[in-house]
GROMACS .gro file of C-alpha atoms in nm:
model
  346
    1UNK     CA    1  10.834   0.366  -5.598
    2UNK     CA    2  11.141   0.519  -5.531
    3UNK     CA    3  11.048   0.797  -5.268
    4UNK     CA    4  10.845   0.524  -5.059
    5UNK     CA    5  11.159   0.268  -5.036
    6UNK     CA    6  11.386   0.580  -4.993
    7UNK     CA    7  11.159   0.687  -4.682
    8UNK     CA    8  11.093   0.340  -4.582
    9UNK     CA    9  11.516   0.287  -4.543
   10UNK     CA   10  11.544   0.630  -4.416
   11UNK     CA   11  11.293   0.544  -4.098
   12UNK     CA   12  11.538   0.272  -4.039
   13UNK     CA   13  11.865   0.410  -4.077
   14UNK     CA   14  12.009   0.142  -4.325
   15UNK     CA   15  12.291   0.312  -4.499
   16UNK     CA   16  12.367  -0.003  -4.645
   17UNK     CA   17  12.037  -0.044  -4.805
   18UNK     CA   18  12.046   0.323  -4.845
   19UNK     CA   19  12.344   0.296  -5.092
   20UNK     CA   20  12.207   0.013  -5.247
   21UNK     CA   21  11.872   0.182  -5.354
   22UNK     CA   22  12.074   0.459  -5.472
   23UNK     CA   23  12.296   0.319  -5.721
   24UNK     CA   24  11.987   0.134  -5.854
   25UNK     CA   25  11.699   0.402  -5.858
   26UNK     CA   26  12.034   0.622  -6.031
   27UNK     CA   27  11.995   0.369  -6.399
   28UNK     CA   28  11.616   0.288  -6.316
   29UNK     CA   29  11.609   0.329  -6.686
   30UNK     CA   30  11.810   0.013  -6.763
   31UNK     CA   31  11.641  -0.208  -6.538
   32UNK     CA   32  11.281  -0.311  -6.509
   33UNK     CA   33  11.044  -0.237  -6.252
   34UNK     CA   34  11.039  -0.565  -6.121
   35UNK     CA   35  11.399  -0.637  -6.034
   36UNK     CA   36  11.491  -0.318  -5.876
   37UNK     CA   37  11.210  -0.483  -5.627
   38UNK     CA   38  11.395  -0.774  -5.628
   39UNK     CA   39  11.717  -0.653  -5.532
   40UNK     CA   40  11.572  -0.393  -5.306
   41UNK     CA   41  11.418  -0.721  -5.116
   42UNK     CA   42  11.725  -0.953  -5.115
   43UNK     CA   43  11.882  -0.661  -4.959
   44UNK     CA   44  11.657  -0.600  -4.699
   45UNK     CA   45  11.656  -0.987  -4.603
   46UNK     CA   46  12.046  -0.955  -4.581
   47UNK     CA   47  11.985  -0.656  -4.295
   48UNK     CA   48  12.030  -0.804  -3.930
   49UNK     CA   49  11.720  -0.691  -3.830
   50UNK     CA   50  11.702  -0.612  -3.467
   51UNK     CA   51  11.394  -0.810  -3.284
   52UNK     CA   52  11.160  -0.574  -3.044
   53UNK     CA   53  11.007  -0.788  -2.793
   54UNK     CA   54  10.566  -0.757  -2.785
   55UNK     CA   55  10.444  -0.567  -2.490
   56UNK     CA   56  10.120  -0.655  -2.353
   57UNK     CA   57   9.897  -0.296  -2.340
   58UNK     CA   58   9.699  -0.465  -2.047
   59UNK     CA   59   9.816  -0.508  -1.675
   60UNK     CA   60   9.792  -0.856  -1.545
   61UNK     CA   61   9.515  -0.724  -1.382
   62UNK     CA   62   9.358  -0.615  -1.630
   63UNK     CA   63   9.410  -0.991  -1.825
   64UNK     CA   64   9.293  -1.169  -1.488
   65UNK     CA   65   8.975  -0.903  -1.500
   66UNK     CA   66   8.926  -0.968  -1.886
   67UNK     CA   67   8.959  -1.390  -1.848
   68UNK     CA   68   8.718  -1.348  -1.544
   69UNK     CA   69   8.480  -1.170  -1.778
   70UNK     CA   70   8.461  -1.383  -2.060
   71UNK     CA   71   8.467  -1.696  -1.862
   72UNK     CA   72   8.111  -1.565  -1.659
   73UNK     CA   73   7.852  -1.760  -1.820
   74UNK     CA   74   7.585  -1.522  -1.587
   75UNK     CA   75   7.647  -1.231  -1.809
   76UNK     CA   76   7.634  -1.205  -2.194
   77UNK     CA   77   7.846  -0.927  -2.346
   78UNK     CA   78   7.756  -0.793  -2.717
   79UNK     CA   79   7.803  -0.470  -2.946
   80UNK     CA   80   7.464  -0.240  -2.943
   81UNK     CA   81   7.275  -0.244  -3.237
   82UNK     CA   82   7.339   0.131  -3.267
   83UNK     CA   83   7.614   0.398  -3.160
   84UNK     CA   84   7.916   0.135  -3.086
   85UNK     CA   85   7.844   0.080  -2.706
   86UNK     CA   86   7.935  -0.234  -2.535
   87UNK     CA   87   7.639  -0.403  -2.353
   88UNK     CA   88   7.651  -0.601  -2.088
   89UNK     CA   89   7.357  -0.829  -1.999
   90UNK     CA   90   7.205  -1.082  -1.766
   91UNK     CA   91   7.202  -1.395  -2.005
   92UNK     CA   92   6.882  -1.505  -1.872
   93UNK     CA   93   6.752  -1.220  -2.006
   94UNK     CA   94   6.943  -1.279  -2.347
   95UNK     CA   95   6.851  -1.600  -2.364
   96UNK     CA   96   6.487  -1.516  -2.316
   97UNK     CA   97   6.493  -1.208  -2.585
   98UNK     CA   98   6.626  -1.477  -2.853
   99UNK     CA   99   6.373  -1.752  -2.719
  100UNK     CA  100   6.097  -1.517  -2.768
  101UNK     CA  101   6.166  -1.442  -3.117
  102UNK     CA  102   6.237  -1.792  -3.234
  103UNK     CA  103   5.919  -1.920  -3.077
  104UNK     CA  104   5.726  -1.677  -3.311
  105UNK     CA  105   5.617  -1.915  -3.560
  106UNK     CA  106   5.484  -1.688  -3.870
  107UNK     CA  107   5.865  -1.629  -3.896
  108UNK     CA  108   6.103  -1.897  -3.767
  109UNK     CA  109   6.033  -2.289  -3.776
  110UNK     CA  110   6.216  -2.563  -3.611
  111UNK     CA  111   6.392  -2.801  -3.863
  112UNK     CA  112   6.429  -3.219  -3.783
  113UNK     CA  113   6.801  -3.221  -3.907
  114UNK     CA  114   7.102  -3.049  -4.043
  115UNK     CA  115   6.941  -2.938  -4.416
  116UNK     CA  116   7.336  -2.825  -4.526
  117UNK     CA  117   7.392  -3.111  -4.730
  118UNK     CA  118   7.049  -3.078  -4.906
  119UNK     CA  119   7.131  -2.702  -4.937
  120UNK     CA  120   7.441  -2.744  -5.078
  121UNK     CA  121   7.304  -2.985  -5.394
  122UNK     CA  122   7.061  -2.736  -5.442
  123UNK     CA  123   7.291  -2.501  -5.519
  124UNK     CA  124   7.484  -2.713  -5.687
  125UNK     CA  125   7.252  -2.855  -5.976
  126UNK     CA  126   7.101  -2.512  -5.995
  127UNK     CA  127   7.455  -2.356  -6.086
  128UNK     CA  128   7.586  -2.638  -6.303
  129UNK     CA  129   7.284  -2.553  -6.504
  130UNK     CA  130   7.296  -2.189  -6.554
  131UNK     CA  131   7.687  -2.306  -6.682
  132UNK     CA  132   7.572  -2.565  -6.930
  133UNK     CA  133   7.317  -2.316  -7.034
  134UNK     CA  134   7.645  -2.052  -7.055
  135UNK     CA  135   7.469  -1.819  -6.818
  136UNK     CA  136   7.782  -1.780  -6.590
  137UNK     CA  137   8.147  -1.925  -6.618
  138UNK     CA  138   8.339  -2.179  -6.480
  139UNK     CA  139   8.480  -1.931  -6.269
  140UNK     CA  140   8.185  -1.792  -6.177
  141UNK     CA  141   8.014  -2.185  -6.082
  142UNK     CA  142   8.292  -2.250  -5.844
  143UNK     CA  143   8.252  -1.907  -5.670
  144UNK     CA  144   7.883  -2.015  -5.586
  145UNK     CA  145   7.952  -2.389  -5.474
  146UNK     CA  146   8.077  -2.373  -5.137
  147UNK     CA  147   8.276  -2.693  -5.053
  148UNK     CA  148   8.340  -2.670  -4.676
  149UNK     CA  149   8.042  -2.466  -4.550
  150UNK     CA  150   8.041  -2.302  -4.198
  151UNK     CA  151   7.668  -2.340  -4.016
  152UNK     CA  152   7.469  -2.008  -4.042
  153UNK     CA  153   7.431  -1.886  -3.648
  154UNK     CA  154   7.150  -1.693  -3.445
  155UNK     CA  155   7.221  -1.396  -3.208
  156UNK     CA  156   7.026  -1.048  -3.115
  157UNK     CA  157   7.222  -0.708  -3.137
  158UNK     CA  158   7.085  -0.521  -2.803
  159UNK     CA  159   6.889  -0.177  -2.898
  160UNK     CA  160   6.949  -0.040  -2.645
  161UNK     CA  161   6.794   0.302  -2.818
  162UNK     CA  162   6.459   0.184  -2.787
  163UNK     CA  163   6.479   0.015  -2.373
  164UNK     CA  164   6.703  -0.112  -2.128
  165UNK     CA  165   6.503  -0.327  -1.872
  166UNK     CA  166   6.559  -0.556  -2.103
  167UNK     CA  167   6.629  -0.442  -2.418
  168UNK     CA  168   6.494  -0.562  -2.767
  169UNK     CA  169   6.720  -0.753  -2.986
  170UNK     CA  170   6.793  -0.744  -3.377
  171UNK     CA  171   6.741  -1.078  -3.512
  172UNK     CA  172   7.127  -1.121  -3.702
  173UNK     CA  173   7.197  -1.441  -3.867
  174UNK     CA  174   7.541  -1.497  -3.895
  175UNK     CA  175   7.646  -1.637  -4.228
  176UNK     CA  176   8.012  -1.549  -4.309
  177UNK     CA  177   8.134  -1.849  -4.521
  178UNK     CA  178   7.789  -2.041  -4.498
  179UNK     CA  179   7.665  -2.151  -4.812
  180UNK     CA  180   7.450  -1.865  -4.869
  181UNK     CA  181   7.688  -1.601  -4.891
  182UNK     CA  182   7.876  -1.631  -5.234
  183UNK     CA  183   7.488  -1.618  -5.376
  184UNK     CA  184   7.437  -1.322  -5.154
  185UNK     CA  185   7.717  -1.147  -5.307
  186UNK     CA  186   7.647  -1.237  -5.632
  187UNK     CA  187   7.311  -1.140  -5.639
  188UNK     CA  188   7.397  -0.796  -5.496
  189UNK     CA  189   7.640  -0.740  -5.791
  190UNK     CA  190   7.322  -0.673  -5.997
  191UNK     CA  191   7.096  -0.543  -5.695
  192UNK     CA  192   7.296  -0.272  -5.558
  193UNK     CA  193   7.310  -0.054  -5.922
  194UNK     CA  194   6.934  -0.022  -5.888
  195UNK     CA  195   6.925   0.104  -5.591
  196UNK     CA  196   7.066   0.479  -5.648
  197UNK     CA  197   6.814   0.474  -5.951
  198UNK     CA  198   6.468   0.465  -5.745
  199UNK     CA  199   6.274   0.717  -5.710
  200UNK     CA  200   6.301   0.761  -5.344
  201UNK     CA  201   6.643   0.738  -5.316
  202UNK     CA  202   6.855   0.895  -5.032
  203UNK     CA  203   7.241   0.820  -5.010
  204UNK     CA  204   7.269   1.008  -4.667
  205UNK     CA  205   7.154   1.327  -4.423
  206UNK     CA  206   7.363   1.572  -4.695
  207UNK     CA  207   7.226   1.404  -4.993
  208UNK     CA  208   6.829   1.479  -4.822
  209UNK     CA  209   6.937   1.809  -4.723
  210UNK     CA  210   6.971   1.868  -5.074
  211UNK     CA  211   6.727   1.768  -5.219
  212UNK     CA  212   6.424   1.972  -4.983
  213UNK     CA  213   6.673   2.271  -5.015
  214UNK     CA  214   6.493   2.421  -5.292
  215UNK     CA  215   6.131   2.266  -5.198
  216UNK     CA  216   5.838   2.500  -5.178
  217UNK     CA  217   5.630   2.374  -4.913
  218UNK     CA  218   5.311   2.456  -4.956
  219UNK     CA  219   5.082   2.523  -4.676
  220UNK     CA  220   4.966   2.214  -4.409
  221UNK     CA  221   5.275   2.049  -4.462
  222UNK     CA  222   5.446   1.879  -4.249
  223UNK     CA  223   5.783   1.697  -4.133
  224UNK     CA  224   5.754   1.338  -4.011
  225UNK     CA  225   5.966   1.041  -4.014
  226UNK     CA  226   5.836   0.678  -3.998
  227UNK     CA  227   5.990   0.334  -3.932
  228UNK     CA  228   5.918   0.021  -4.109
  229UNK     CA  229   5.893  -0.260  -3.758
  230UNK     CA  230   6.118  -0.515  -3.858
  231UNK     CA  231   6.117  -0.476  -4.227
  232UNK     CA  232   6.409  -0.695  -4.335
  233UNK     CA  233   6.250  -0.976  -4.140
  234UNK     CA  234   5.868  -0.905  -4.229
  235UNK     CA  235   5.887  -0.890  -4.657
  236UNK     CA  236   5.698  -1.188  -4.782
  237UNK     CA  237   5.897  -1.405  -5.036
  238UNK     CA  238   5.679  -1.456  -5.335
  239UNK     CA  239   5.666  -1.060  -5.252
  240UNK     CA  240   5.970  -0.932  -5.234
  241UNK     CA  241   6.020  -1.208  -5.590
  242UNK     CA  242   5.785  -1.036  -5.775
  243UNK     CA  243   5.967  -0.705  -5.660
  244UNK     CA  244   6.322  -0.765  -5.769
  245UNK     CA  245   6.176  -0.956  -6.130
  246UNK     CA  246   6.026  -0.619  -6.190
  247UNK     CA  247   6.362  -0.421  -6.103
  248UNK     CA  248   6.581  -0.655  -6.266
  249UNK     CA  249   6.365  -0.687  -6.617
  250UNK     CA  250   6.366  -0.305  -6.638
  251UNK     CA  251   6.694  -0.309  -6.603
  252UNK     CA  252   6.973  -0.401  -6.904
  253UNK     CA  253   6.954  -0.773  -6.730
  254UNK     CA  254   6.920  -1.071  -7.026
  255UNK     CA  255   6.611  -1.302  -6.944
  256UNK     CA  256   6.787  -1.595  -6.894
  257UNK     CA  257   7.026  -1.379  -6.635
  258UNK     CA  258   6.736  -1.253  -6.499
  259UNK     CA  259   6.565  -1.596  -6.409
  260UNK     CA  260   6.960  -1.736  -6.263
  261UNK     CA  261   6.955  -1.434  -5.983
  262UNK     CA  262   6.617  -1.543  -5.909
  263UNK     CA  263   6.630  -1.897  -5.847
  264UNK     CA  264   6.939  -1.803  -5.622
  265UNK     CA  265   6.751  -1.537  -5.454
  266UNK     CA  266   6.520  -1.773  -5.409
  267UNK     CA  267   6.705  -2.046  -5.246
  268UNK     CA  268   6.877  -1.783  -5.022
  269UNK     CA  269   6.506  -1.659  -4.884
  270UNK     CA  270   6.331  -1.973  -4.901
  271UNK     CA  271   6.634  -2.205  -4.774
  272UNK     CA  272   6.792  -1.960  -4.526
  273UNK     CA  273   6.853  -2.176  -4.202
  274UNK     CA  274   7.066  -2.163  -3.882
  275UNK     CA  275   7.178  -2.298  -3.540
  276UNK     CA  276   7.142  -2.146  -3.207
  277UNK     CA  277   7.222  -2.434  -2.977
  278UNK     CA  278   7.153  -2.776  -3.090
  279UNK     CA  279   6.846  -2.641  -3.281
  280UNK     CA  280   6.870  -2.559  -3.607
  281UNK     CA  281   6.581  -2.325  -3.765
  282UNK     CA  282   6.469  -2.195  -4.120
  283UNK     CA  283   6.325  -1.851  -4.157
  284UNK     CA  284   5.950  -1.859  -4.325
  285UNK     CA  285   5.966  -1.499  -4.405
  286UNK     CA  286   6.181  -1.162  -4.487
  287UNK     CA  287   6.585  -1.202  -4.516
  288UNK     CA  288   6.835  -1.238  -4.248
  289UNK     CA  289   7.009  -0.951  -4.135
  290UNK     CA  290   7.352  -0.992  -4.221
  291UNK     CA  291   7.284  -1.108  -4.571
  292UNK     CA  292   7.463  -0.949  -4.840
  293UNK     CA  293   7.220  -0.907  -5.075
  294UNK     CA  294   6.974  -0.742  -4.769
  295UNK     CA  295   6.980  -0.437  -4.806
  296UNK     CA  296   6.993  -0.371  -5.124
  297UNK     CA  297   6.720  -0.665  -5.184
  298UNK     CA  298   6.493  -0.428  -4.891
  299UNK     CA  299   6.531  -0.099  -5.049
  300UNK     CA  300   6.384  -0.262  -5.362
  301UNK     CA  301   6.070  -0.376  -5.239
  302UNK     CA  302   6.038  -0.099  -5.043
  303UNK     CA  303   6.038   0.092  -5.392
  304UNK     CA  304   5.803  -0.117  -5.539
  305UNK     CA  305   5.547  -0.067  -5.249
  306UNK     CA  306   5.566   0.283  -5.279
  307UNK     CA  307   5.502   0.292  -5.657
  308UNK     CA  308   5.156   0.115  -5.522
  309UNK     CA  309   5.078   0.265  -5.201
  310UNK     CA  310   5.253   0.611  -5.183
  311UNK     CA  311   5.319   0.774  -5.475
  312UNK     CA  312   4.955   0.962  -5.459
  313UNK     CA  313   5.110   1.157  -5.159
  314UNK     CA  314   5.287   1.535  -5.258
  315UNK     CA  315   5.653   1.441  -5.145
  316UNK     CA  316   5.808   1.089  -5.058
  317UNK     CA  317   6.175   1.027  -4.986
  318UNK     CA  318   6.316   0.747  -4.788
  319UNK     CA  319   6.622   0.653  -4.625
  320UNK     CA  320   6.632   0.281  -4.476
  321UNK     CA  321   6.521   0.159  -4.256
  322UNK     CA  322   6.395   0.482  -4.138
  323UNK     CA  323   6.140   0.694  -4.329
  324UNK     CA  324   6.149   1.087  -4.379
  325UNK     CA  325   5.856   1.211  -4.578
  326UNK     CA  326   5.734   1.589  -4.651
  327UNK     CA  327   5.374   1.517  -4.725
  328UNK     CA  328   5.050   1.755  -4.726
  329UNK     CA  329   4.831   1.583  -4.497
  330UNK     CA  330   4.686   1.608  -4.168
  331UNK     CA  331   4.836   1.451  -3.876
  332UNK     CA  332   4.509   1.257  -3.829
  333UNK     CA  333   4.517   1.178  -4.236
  334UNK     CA  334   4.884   1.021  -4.180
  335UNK     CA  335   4.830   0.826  -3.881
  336UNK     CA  336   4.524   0.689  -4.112
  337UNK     CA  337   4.676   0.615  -4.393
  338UNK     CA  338   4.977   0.464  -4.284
  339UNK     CA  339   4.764   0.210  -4.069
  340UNK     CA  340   4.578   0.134  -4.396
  341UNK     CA  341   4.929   0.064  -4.510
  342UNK     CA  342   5.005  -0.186  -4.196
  343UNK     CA  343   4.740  -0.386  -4.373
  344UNK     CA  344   4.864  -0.428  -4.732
  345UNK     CA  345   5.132  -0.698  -4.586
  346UNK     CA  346   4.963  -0.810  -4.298
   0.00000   0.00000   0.00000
């Protein structure tokens, strides 16, 4: 404490304070921690403190170029979906991108109304009941019951990676303070720990790099990687249920716990809804990028379907939402099976 105020005073050149914080840190002994902070702050308040005026770090060109920009209704500007690059784009073709997806009706379907209010007494009478039952707190219930909900939005990330003429989008609902998210994060609380335990598991590039280091291949095999199309938007519900029951019930979980993170998990896939427009929407299938609780909730099924489908195969590791396998196969015996494997969801 004392060498961080010392160099905090010292960067200013308060001898004042200096001598102050001296004669104190000197009998620290004799006084407590908390009002040697005290005094250290009345002091500092007492400083005349001398005000530096903000400089703008943009020429009023610059401003006049930026206002011009975001004023343009033509153009749409937006983050890549990959590598940090700004994109700029025609919004016509935005617009069309987004209208293309929406119109896909085995995954998006247009609602009559507003459903927040419904949501939110959903949620409500499903958490009051898990208290009553003494599933969760009190502290815990008023986490989950969002009061003042913002409306979940729609908007496409630009991968850019994969075309430019115009490129694809990724689907991202937006649904920072919606009703959805404290169930998100609570539900992830007892997600995420399962993850690292699967049997595919890869944390990153070092943690795969060591764990082929000491492989012996044998011969025919062969490197590949493989991509799941739109995986967080294509897991069926009752699915993807069944997949995180399993998970959670091998797990330490209670029962009763067990069948709370569901119905929540539940209400967050089967009630997930948003706006773009006037229009508001409710997705039929998979989770919203930008959940919480996605990821984790993805890398779960995924496990489960390869305890089904895969497992037979020599070596399996994963890394979402890319695949890298090592498996002892022909290349025409992996394009074959993996198309049978197209079909298991389809």
């Amino acid at each position: 404490m004392k060498s961080t105020i010392t160099s905090l005073v010292t960067s200013y050149h308060h001898t004042r304070l200096g001598h102050i914080i001296h004669d104190i840190s000197n009998d620290t002994r004799k006084v407590s921690s908390t009002t040697f902070m005290n005094v250290v702050k009345q002091a500092i308040d007492g400083l005349p403190w001398q005000k530096v005026p903000n400089r703008n770090n943009l020429s009023t060109g610059e401003w006049r170029a930026l206002k011009e920009l975001s004023e343009n209704k033509k153009i749409t500007i937006k983050q890549a979906d990959k590598g940090g690059l700004v994109v700029v784009q025609n919004t016509d073709d935005y617009q069309a991108e987004v209208t293309r997806q929406l119109f896909d009706r085995a995954n998006y379907r247009v609602l009559k109304s507003n459903p927040t209010a419904q949501i939110i007494n959903l949620i409500k009478n499903t958490v009051l009941t898990a208290l009553n039952e003494g599933i969760i707190s009190e502290k815990i219930c008023q986490f989950l019951c969002t009061k003042f909900p913002t409306i979940p939005f729609f908007y496409t990330s630009p991968k850019v990676h994969k075309g430019l003429f115009p490129p694809p989008g990724r689907p991202i609902v937006a649904g920072t303070d919606s009703v959805f998210q404290p169930l998100a994060i609570f539900i992830d609380q007892y997600l995420q720990p399962l993850v690292p335990k699967v049997k595919s598991f890869i944390k990153d590039t070092k943690d795969f790099l060591l764990k082929i280091r000491d492989l012996q291949l044998p011969s025919g095999a062969i490197l590949a990687t493989l991509d799941v199309n739109s995986l967080y938007t294509s897991i069926p519900h009752n699915e993807g249920l069944r997949a995180i029951r399993q998970h959670l019930v091998e797990s330490t979980t209670s029962a009763k716990l067990v069948d709370f993170v569901l119905d929540l998990l539940e209400i967050v896939l089967k009630k997930n809804y948003f706006r773009y427009g006037t229009i508001f929407y409710e997705q039929s299938k998979g989770t919203a990028m930008g959940a919480n609780m996605a990821p984790s909730y993805a890398n779960l099924y995924m496990s489960s379907f390869e305890n089904i489908h895969i497992w037979s195969n020599h070596f399996w590791r994963k890394c979402l939402p890319g695949l890298d396998i090592l498996m002892t196969v022909s290349s025409f015996g992996l394009g074959v099976s993996w198309s049978y494997k197209n079909l298991v969801c389809s």
